[in-house]
């Protein structure tokens, strides 16, 4: 469903992503792993349109070319994004944060399953988003993204700065949501155990290049680990 | 502030005699009430001026130097409406003001929308260029007004039911047109609050203000939001301009008089805070009228400017910077 071909991204003169090509199948879950500064965020941000891709790159979602379009058009086309650092709207209440996700109009109101998956959001409905804990903000960011009813959910390091018990909970939620909503997931990670728990296919990114791609079943774990340790 | 002061209480020096008779107590009380009301009236005028600016500057961070000229556009629209109705539909003269306010809003809203789409948006992320470009625009508008309406002042007939004063007691006289402005400002402010906090459109505007890139990444069409915020801010300026025709006359330079006061109010209150804008207008207006009672108008202005500068030194984000951890 998502076909990335020859993706190149640069910040001014500094060329960060080099010729990335990969494919995400409908309903599949793919993880991109790599160390700090290898280009995971840059890659994912270019998919959602927060940083521009270079000329000649192609990002194709179900036959629609997305390069050059604005982020909100890509969300309309079926992408949703949970950024690193979560970036919920701190001055809006939890409920208002969720309402901002309804812009695609695929749901008329906040779907009740969101509160069922993340009960803490229901309890804190009227609190300002900025006053939630890190883990709660992460759940809010995921719920906000799902409120647009995406076909592909993109998450950038969802485990960063979150305690292990909550990490497990987020992994469980993502697996359950994927099964229930029949969406595809693309997630970047440094925590290999989390990546293996949610994804069935792995990409390894190193200095802006995709250096390995394999199904979870026939993965050389030691080799992947060698890319993740300094 | 250079509004016509004809229908305000005459200024008196506060000379309080040693023994005060009951009659004099009433007079003093009357003066006190009228002072309060003058403050309230100036407050609503400042607030009405600052609202549109608070929205455009506070929500979008755009410094629009032509904001005053957009107010003048509202005033001229009112003048044209009054002339038209006076000559063609004299039966409607009693309610022309309501028609004029709506027209002034519509004209300036549309102007703001087109201005944002065709002009302002090319200058985002370049504050200095925005400043220069909108300043240039303000000069162009002033010149246009001069060629169309002439350099002299124009004024509108005061509706009969708004001339005169309400006299609850013998010593208290509250001008009706001022009461009308107070009521209208309350209505407009509540309307703006409602739009920003209770509608989906307002939610989009607040989201874009907090994080533009992320707003787009959750699916909000940020360009449309920008245009509508700018249009609303301009429309509010139009309403303000329309209302000011009741207390002052209009000339091509009128906008310049408004803009300085508006900026002081917005910056003092803290941008992006409607409450701050209201509180700041209130404080400045009450101080100005109180100080004017004791000293000359320009000394009062200087005192207020000094105070604003002092406050901004200690609270650079204004009185009402918000306190949520990000
Ligand atoms: N806005 C920017 N301007 C210039 N260079 C940037 C910018 N953002 C990131 N970079 C550079 O691009 C490279 C990749 O950064 P990126 O944030 O994509 O890495 P990452 O894999 O997400 O790292 P982390 O795991 O720490 O989040 C880094 O060398 C970084 O310094
Ligand atoms: Mg990153």
Short mmCIF file of C-alpha atoms in Angstrom, two decimals, chain A:
data_model
loop_
_atom_site.label_atom_id
_atom_site.label_comp_id
_atom_site.label_asym_id
_atom_site.label_seq_id
_atom_site.Cartn_x
_atom_site.Cartn_y
_atom_site.Cartn_z
CA UNK A 1 0.00 0.00 0.00
CA UNK A 2 2.87 2.41 0.79
CA UNK A 3 5.62 2.34 -1.78
CA UNK A 4 8.69 4.46 -1.05
CA UNK A 5 11.15 4.70 -3.88
CA UNK A 6 14.51 6.46 -4.07
CA UNK A 7 13.73 8.73 -1.16
CA UNK A 8 16.35 11.40 -0.57
CA UNK A 9 16.07 14.01 2.16
CA UNK A 10 18.43 16.85 3.08
CA UNK A 11 18.51 19.72 5.53
CA UNK A 12 20.02 22.43 3.40
CA UNK A 13 23.44 21.10 2.38
CA UNK A 14 23.45 18.12 4.74
CA UNK A 15 22.13 15.07 2.96
CA UNK A 16 20.53 12.80 5.59
CA UNK A 17 18.48 10.08 3.84
CA UNK A 18 20.08 8.35 0.87
CA UNK A 19 18.06 6.43 -1.74
CA UNK A 20 15.66 4.73 0.66
CA UNK A 21 13.24 2.28 -0.97
CA UNK A 22 10.81 -0.05 0.78
CA UNK A 23 7.27 -1.32 0.72
CA UNK A 24 4.63 -1.62 3.43
CA UNK A 25 1.88 -4.15 2.68
CA UNK A 26 -1.74 -3.48 3.66
CA UNK A 27 -2.28 -4.42 7.30
CA UNK A 28 1.41 -5.19 7.84
CA UNK A 29 3.60 -3.88 10.66
CA UNK A 30 7.10 -2.74 9.85
CA UNK A 31 9.76 -1.45 12.22
CA UNK A 32 12.71 0.76 11.33
CA UNK A 33 15.55 0.34 13.81
CA UNK A 34 18.74 2.33 14.10
CA UNK A 35 20.85 4.23 16.57
CA UNK A 36 20.55 7.90 17.54
CA UNK A 37 20.99 10.29 14.66
CA UNK A 38 20.81 7.64 11.92
CA UNK A 39 17.85 9.35 10.25
CA UNK A 40 14.74 7.56 11.55
CA UNK A 41 12.85 10.75 12.38
CA UNK A 42 13.93 12.44 9.18
CA UNK A 43 12.67 9.50 7.14
CA UNK A 44 9.30 9.37 8.90
CA UNK A 45 8.84 13.16 8.85
CA UNK A 46 9.43 13.19 5.13
CA UNK A 47 6.69 10.57 4.73
CA UNK A 48 4.14 12.79 6.49
CA UNK A 49 5.46 15.92 4.80
CA UNK A 50 7.01 17.76 7.74
CA UNK A 51 10.34 17.87 5.89
CA UNK A 52 10.45 17.99 2.10
CA UNK A 53 11.79 15.10 0.05
CA UNK A 54 14.29 15.82 -2.71
CA UNK A 55 13.39 15.91 -6.35
CA UNK A 56 13.15 12.41 -7.82
CA UNK A 57 11.87 10.82 -4.62
CA UNK A 58 8.59 8.96 -4.68
CA UNK A 59 6.17 8.27 -1.81
CA UNK A 60 3.18 6.45 -3.17
CA UNK A 61 0.14 5.58 -1.05
CA UNK A 62 -2.31 3.27 -2.79
CA UNK A 63 -1.51 4.78 -6.16
CA UNK A 64 -1.39 8.42 -5.01
CA UNK A 65 1.88 10.29 -5.22
CA UNK A 66 2.43 12.27 -2.02
CA UNK A 67 5.77 14.03 -2.64
CA UNK A 68 5.19 17.78 -2.79
CA UNK A 69 1.78 17.71 -1.06
CA UNK A 70 1.11 19.26 2.31
CA UNK A 71 0.83 17.16 5.47
CA UNK A 72 -2.92 17.57 5.84
CA UNK A 73 -3.46 16.21 2.33
CA UNK A 74 -1.44 13.13 3.27
CA UNK A 75 -3.56 12.63 6.36
CA UNK A 76 -6.63 12.92 4.16
CA UNK A 77 -5.06 10.28 1.90
CA UNK A 78 -4.78 7.83 4.81
CA UNK A 79 -1.56 8.45 6.76
CA UNK A 80 -1.43 9.33 10.46
CA UNK A 81 1.62 10.37 12.44
CA UNK A 82 2.69 10.04 16.08
CA UNK A 83 5.87 12.12 16.29
CA UNK A 84 8.89 11.66 18.50
CA UNK A 85 8.31 13.76 21.59
CA UNK A 86 4.55 13.28 21.01
CA UNK A 87 3.77 16.93 20.25
CA UNK A 88 0.27 16.89 21.60
CA UNK A 89 -1.26 20.37 21.88
CA UNK A 90 -0.34 21.34 25.45
CA UNK A 91 -2.92 24.12 25.83
CA UNK A 92 -5.83 22.06 24.53
CA UNK A 93 -7.72 19.64 26.74
CA UNK A 94 -7.42 15.91 26.13
CA UNK A 95 -10.81 15.88 24.47
CA UNK A 96 -9.94 18.87 22.25
CA UNK A 97 -6.69 17.15 21.26
CA UNK A 98 -8.73 14.16 20.11
CA UNK A 99 -11.17 16.42 18.24
CA UNK A 100 -8.32 17.84 16.16
CA UNK A 101 -7.87 14.33 14.78
CA UNK A 102 -11.37 14.28 13.30
CA UNK A 103 -10.48 16.63 10.42
CA UNK A 104 -10.60 13.84 7.85
CA UNK A 105 -14.31 13.50 8.74
CA UNK A 106 -14.14 9.73 8.52
CA UNK A 107 -15.48 9.66 12.09
CA UNK A 108 -18.25 12.09 13.00
CA UNK A 109 -17.29 12.17 16.67
CA UNK A 110 -14.56 10.76 18.89
CA UNK A 111 -14.98 6.99 18.40
CA UNK A 112 -15.69 5.23 21.69
CA UNK A 113 -13.07 2.53 21.11
CA UNK A 114 -10.35 5.13 21.70
CA UNK A 115 -11.52 5.63 25.28
CA UNK A 116 -11.85 1.85 25.65
CA UNK A 117 -8.26 1.29 24.57
CA UNK A 118 -6.94 4.22 26.58
CA UNK A 119 -9.22 4.54 29.61
CA UNK A 120 -6.91 7.06 31.26
CA UNK A 121 -7.82 9.53 28.49
CA UNK A 122 -11.46 9.30 29.44
CA UNK A 123 -10.71 10.08 33.09
CA UNK A 124 -8.57 13.05 32.07
CA UNK A 125 -10.84 14.30 29.31
CA UNK A 126 -10.98 17.85 30.60
CA UNK A 127 -7.33 18.26 31.64
CA UNK A 128 -4.90 20.30 29.59
CA UNK A 129 -2.77 17.99 27.44
CA UNK A 130 0.39 19.66 28.70
CA UNK A 131 -0.36 18.55 32.24
CA UNK A 132 -0.38 14.82 31.41
CA UNK A 133 2.56 12.54 32.18
CA UNK A 134 4.83 11.39 29.35
CA UNK A 135 3.15 8.00 29.06
CA UNK A 136 -0.31 9.54 29.08
CA UNK A 137 0.75 12.03 26.40
CA UNK A 138 1.99 9.13 24.29
CA UNK A 139 -1.40 7.43 24.54
CA UNK A 140 -3.08 10.72 23.67
CA UNK A 141 -0.85 11.19 20.62
CA UNK A 142 -1.70 7.67 19.40
CA UNK A 143 -5.41 8.16 20.02
CA UNK A 144 -5.34 11.55 18.23
CA UNK A 145 -3.70 9.91 15.21
CA UNK A 146 -6.28 7.11 15.17
CA UNK A 147 -9.15 9.58 15.28
CA UNK A 148 -8.44 10.32 11.60
CA UNK A 149 -9.16 6.64 10.79
CA UNK A 150 -5.85 6.08 8.98
CA UNK A 151 -4.87 3.19 6.72
CA UNK A 152 -1.24 3.46 7.82
CA UNK A 153 -0.17 4.61 11.28
CA UNK A 154 3.37 6.00 11.53
CA UNK A 155 5.00 6.16 14.98
CA UNK A 156 8.40 7.70 15.73
CA UNK A 157 10.11 6.11 18.76
CA UNK A 158 6.95 5.66 20.82
CA UNK A 159 8.94 4.14 23.73
CA UNK A 160 11.31 7.07 24.23
CA UNK A 161 11.30 8.23 27.85
CA UNK A 162 8.62 5.78 28.93
CA UNK A 163 8.91 3.24 31.74
CA UNK A 164 9.05 -0.49 30.84
CA UNK A 165 5.60 -1.43 32.15
CA UNK A 166 3.94 1.23 30.01
CA UNK A 167 6.08 0.20 27.01
CA UNK A 168 4.56 -3.30 27.29
CA UNK A 169 1.11 -1.79 27.51
CA UNK A 170 1.66 0.34 24.41
CA UNK A 171 2.90 -2.72 22.49
CA UNK A 172 -0.21 -4.65 23.50
CA UNK A 173 -2.48 -1.75 22.50
CA UNK A 174 -0.81 -1.39 19.11
CA UNK A 175 -1.16 -5.10 18.35
CA UNK A 176 -4.80 -5.13 19.42
CA UNK A 177 -5.57 -1.93 17.46
CA UNK A 178 -3.93 -3.27 14.34
CA UNK A 179 -5.96 -6.46 14.52
CA UNK A 180 -9.20 -4.65 15.27
CA UNK A 181 -8.92 -1.74 12.84
CA UNK A 182 -7.05 -3.61 10.12
CA UNK A 183 -4.47 -0.84 9.68
CA UNK A 184 -0.81 -1.02 8.72
CA UNK A 185 1.87 0.23 11.10
CA UNK A 186 5.28 1.75 10.45
CA UNK A 187 7.28 2.36 13.63
CA UNK A 188 10.82 3.54 14.31
CA UNK A 189 12.61 2.13 17.35
CA UNK A 190 15.85 1.71 19.22
CA UNK A 191 14.39 -0.83 21.66
CA UNK A 192 14.70 -4.08 19.70
CA UNK A 193 12.39 -6.07 21.99
CA UNK A 194 9.56 -3.58 21.38
CA UNK A 195 10.18 -3.61 17.63
CA UNK A 196 10.01 -7.41 17.58
CA UNK A 197 6.85 -7.40 19.65
CA UNK A 198 4.86 -5.12 17.32
CA UNK A 199 6.41 -5.65 13.87
CA UNK A 200 6.55 -8.60 11.52
CA UNK A 201 9.18 -7.05 9.28
CA UNK A 202 12.30 -5.08 10.14
CA UNK A 203 14.36 -2.42 8.38
CA UNK A 204 17.77 -1.41 9.71
CA UNK A 205 18.84 2.15 9.01
CA UNK A 206 22.46 3.20 9.32
CA UNK A 207 23.76 6.67 8.48
CA UNK A 208 20.71 7.42 6.40
CA UNK A 209 20.80 4.23 4.34
CA UNK A 210 18.63 1.17 4.66
CA UNK A 211 21.20 -1.58 5.16
CA UNK A 212 19.07 -4.64 6.07
CA UNK A 213 15.51 -5.69 5.45
CA UNK A 214 14.04 -8.99 6.67
CA UNK A 215 10.97 -10.74 8.05
CA UNK A 216 11.00 -11.32 11.77
CA UNK A 217 11.10 -15.09 11.17
CA UNK A 218 14.39 -15.15 9.29
CA UNK A 219 16.18 -12.35 11.03
CA UNK A 220 19.83 -12.51 12.05
CA UNK A 221 19.36 -11.02 15.51
CA UNK A 222 23.06 -10.71 16.32
CA UNK A 223 23.67 -8.75 13.17
CA UNK A 224 20.78 -6.37 13.90
CA UNK A 225 22.06 -5.88 17.45
CA UNK A 226 25.47 -4.98 16.11
CA UNK A 227 23.85 -2.06 14.29
CA UNK A 228 22.14 -0.91 17.46
CA UNK A 229 25.13 -0.89 19.82
CA UNK A 230 27.71 1.84 19.65
#
